[in-house]
PDB file of C-alpha atoms in Angstrom:
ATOM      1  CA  UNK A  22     -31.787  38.397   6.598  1.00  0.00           C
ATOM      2  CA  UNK A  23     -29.864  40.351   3.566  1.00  0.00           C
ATOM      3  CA  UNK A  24     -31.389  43.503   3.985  1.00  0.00           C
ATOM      4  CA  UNK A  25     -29.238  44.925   6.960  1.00  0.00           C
ATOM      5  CA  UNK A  26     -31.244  44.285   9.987  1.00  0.00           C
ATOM      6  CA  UNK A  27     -28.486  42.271  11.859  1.00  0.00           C
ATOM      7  CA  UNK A  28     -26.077  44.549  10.885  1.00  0.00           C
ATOM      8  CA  UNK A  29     -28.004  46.798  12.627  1.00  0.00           C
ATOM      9  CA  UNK A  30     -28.454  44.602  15.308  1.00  0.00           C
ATOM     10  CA  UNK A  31     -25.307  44.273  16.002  1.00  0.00           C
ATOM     11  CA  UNK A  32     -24.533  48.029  15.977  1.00  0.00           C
ATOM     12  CA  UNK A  33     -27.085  48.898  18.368  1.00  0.00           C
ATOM     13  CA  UNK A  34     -26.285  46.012  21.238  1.00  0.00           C
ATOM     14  CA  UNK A  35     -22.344  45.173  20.600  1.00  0.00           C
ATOM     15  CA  UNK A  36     -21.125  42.492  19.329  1.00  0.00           C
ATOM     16  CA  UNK A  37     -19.834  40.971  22.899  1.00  0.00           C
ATOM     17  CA  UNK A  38     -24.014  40.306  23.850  1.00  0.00           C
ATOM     18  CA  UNK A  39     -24.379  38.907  20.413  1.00  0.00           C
ATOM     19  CA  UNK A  40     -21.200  36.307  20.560  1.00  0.00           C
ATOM     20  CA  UNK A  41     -22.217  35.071  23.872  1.00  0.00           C
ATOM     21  CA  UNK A  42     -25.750  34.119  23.108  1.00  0.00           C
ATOM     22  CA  UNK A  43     -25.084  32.889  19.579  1.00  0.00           C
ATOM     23  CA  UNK A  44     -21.687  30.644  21.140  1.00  0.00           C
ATOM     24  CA  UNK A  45     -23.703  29.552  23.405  1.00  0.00           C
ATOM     25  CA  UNK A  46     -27.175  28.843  21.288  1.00  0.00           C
ATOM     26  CA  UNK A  47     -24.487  26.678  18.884  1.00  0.00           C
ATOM     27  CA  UNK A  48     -23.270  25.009  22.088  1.00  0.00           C
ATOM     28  CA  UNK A  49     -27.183  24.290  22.967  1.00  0.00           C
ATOM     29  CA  UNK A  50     -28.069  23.608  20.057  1.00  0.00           C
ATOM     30  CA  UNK A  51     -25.536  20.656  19.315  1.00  0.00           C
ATOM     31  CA  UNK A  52     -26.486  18.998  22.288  1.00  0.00           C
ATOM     32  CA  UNK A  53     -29.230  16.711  21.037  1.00  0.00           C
ATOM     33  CA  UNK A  54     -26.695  15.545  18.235  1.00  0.00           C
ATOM     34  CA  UNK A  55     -25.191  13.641  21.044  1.00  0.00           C
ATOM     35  CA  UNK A  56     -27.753  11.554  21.954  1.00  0.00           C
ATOM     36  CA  UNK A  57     -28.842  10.470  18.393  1.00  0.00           C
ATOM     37  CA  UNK A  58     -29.597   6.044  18.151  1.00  0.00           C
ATOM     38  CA  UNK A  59     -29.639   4.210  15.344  1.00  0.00           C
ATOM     39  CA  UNK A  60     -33.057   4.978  15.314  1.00  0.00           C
ATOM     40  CA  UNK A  61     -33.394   8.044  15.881  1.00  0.00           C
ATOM     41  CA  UNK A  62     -35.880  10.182  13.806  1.00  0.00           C
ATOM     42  CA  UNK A  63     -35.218  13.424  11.902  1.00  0.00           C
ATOM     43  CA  UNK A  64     -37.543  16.101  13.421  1.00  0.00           C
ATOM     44  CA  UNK A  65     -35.471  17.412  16.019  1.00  0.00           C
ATOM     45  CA  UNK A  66     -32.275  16.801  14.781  1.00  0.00           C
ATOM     46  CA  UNK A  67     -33.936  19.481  12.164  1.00  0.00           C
ATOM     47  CA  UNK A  68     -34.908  21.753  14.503  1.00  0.00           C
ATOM     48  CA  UNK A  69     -31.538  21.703  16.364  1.00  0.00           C
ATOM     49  CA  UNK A  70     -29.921  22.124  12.924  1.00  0.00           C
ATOM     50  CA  UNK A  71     -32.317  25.122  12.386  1.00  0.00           C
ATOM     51  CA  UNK A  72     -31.658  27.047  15.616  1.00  0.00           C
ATOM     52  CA  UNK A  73     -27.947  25.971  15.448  1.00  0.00           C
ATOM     53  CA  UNK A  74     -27.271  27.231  11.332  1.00  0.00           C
ATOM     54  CA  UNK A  75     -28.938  31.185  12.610  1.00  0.00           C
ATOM     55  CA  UNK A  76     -26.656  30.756  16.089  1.00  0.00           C
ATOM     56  CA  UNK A  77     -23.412  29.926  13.941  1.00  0.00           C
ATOM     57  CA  UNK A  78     -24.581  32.702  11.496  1.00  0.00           C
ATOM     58  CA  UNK A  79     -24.707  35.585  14.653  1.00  0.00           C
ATOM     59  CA  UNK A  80     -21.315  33.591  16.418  1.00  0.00           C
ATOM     60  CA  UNK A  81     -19.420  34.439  12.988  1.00  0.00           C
ATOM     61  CA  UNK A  82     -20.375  37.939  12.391  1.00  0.00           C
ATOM     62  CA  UNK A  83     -20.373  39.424  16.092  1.00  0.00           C
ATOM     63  CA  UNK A  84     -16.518  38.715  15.935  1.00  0.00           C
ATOM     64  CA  UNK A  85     -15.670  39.248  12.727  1.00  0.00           C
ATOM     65  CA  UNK A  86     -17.454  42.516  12.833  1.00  0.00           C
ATOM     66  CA  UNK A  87     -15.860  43.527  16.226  1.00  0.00           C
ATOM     67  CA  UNK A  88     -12.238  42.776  14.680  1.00  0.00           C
ATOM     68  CA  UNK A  89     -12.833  45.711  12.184  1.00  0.00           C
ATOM     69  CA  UNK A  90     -14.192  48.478  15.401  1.00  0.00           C
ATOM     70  CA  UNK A  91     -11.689  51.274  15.969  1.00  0.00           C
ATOM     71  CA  UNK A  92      -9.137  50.710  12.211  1.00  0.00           C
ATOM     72  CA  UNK A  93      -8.424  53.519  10.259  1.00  0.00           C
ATOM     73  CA  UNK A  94      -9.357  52.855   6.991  1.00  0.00           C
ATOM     74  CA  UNK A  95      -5.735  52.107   5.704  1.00  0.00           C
ATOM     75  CA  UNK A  96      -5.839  49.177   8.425  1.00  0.00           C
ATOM     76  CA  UNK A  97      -9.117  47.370   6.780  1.00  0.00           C
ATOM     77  CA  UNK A  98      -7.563  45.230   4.103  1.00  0.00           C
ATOM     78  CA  UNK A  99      -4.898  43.920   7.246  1.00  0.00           C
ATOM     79  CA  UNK A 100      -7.582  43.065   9.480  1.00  0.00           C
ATOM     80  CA  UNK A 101      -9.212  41.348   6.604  1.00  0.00           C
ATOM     81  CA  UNK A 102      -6.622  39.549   6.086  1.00  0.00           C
ATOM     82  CA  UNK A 103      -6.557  37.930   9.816  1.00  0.00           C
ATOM     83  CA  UNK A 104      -9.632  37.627  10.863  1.00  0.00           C
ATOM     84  CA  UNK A 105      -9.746  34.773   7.359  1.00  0.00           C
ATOM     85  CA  UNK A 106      -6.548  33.524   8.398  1.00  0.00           C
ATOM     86  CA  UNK A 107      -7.665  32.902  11.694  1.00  0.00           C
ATOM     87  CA  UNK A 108     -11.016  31.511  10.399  1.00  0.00           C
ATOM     88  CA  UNK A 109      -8.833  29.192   7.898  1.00  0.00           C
ATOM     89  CA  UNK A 110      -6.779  27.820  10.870  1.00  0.00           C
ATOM     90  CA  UNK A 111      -9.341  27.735  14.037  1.00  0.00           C
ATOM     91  CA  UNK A 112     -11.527  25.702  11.565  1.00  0.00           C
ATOM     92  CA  UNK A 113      -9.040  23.220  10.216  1.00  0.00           C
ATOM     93  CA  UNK A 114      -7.323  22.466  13.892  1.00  0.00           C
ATOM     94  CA  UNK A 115     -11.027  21.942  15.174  1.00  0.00           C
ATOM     95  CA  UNK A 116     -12.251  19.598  12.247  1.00  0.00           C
ATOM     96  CA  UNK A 117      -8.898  18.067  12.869  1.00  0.00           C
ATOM     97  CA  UNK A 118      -9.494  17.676  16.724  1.00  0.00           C
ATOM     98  CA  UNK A 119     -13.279  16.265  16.107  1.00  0.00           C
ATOM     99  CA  UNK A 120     -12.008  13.654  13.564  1.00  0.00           C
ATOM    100  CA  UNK A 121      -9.329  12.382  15.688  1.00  0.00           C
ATOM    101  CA  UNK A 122     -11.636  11.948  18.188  1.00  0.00           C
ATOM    102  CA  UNK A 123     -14.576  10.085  15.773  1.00  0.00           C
ATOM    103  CA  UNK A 124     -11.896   8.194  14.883  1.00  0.00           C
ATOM    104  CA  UNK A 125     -10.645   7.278  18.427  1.00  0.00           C
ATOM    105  CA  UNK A 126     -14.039   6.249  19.290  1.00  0.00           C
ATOM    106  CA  UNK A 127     -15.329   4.719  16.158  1.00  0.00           C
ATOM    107  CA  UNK A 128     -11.942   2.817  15.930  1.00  0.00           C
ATOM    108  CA  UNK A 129     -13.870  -0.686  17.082  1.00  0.00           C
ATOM    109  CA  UNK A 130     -17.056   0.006  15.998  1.00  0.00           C
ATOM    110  CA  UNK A 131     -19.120  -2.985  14.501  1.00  0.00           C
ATOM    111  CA  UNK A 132     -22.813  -1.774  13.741  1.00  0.00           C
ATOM    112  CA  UNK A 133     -25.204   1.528  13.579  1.00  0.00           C
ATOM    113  CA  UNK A 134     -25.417   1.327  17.534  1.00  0.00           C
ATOM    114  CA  UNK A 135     -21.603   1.035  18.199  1.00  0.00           C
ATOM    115  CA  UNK A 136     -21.128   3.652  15.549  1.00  0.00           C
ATOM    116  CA  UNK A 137     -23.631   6.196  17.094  1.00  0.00           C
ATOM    117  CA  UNK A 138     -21.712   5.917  20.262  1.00  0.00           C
ATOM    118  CA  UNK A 139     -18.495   7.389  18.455  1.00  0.00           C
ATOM    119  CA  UNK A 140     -20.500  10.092  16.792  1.00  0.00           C
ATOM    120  CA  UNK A 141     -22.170  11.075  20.251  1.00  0.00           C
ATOM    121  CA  UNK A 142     -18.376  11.088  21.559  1.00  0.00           C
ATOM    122  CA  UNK A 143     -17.364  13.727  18.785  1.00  0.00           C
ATOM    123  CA  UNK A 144     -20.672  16.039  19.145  1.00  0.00           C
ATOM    124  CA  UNK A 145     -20.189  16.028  22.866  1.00  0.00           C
ATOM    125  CA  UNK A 146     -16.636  17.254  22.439  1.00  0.00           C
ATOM    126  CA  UNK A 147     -18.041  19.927  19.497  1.00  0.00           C
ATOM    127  CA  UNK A 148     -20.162  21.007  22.182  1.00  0.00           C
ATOM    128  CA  UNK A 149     -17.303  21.443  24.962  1.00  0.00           C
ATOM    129  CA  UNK A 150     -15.425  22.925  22.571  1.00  0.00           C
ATOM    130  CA  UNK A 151     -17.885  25.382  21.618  1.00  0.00           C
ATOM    131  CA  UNK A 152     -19.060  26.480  25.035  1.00  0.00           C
ATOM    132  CA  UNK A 153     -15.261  27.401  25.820  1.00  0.00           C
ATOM    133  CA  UNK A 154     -15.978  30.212  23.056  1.00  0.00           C
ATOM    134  CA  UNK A 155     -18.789  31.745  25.073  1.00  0.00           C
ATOM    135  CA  UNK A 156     -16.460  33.398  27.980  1.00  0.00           C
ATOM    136  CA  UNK A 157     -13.681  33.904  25.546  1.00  0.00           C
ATOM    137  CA  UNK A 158     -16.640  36.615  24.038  1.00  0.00           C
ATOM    138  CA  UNK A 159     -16.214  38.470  26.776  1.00  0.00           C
ATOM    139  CA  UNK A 160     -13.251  40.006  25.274  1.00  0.00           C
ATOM    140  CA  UNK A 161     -15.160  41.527  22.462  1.00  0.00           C
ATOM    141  CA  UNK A 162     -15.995  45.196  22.658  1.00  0.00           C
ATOM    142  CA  UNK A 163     -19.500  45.664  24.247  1.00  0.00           C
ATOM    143  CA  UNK A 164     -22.251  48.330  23.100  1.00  0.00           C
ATOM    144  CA  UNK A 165     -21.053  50.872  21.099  1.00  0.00           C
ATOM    145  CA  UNK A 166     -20.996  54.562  22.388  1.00  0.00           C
ATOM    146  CA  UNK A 167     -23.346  56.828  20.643  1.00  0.00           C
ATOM    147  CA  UNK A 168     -21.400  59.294  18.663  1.00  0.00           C
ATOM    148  CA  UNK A 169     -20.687  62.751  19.390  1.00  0.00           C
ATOM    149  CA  UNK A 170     -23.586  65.207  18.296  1.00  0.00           C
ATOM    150  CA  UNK A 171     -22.509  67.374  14.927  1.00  0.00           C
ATOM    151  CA  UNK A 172     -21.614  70.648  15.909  1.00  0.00           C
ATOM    152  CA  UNK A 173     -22.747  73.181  13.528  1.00  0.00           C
ATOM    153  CA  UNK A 174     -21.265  75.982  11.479  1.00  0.00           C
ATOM    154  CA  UNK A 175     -22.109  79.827  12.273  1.00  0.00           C
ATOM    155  CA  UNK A 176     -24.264  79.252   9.125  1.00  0.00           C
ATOM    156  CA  UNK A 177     -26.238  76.332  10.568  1.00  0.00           C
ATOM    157  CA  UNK A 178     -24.617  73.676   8.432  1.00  0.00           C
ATOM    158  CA  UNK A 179     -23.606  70.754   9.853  1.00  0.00           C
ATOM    159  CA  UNK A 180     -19.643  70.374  10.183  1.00  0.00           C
ATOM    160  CA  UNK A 181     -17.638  67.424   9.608  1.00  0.00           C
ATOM    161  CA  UNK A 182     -16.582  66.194  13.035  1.00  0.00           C
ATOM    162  CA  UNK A 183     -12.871  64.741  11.271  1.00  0.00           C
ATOM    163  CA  UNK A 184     -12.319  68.117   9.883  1.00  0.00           C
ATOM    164  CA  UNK A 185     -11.291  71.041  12.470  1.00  0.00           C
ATOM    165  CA  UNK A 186     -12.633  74.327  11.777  1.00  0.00           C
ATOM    166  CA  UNK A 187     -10.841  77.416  10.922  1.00  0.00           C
TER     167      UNK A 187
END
């Protein structure tokens, strides 16, 4: 996956396709999580964890990709800046929320059963909350236009499209 090909991916189709499905693959995905037992065994909960680590992977990069479409290059290190801000803080308020609500419904908990219950409370609310993402992708800029062909020199060479000619 290092060697470019989602990057190139994501140029081709936009990152507003790619959010959508990946938000809502995570959203999928975390679904069986909610109906683990006690004795529940670990193949599918490996699968889900599978298709839901390459989802998460696609849901992170579509947007933080799209926050950098359209800067000047001066503006790069800014929008660096807040898209991790924004990853800090989204992250912390949601592991917040989930824990609050583990808590909530773990709070009389006596056994594996009683605690599974609380943990399917808190993936079912991981999975509401992630599904609110998908039409929140929307937003994101679709496919990108193709750009503008080169115009060429009266010698034939190829002219720099940000420099005007004389």
């Amino acid at each position: 996956m290092g060697d470019g090909r989602p990057g190139q991916y994501l140029d081709r189709v936009g990152p507003r396709r790619v959010a959508v499905t990946a938000f809502a693959l995570v959203a999928v995905a975390t679904v069986p999580f909610a109906f683990v037992t006690a004795g529940t065994g670990g193949a599918v909960l490996t699968v889900a964890l599978f298709v839901r680590g390459i989802a998460l992977g696609a849901a992170m990069v579509a947007p933080m990709g799209a926050a950098y479409v359209g800067l000047r290059h001066q503006e790069i290190p800014d929008a660096g800046v807040i898209t991790r801000v924004a990853q800090q803080i989204g992250g912390s308020v949601g592991i917040a929320v989930l824990a609050v609500v583990l808590q909530h419904a773990s709070a009389g908990a006596h056994g594996p059963s009683a605690l599974a219950g609380a943990f399917d409370r808190a993936f079912w609310w991981s999975a509401a909350l992630t599904a609110l993402a998908v039409p929140l992708c929307l937003l994101l800029p679709g496919r990108p236009q193709p750009p503008p062909p080169a115009r060429t020199a009266p010698t034939g060479e190829a002219v720099d499209p940000r420099r005007p000619t004389v």
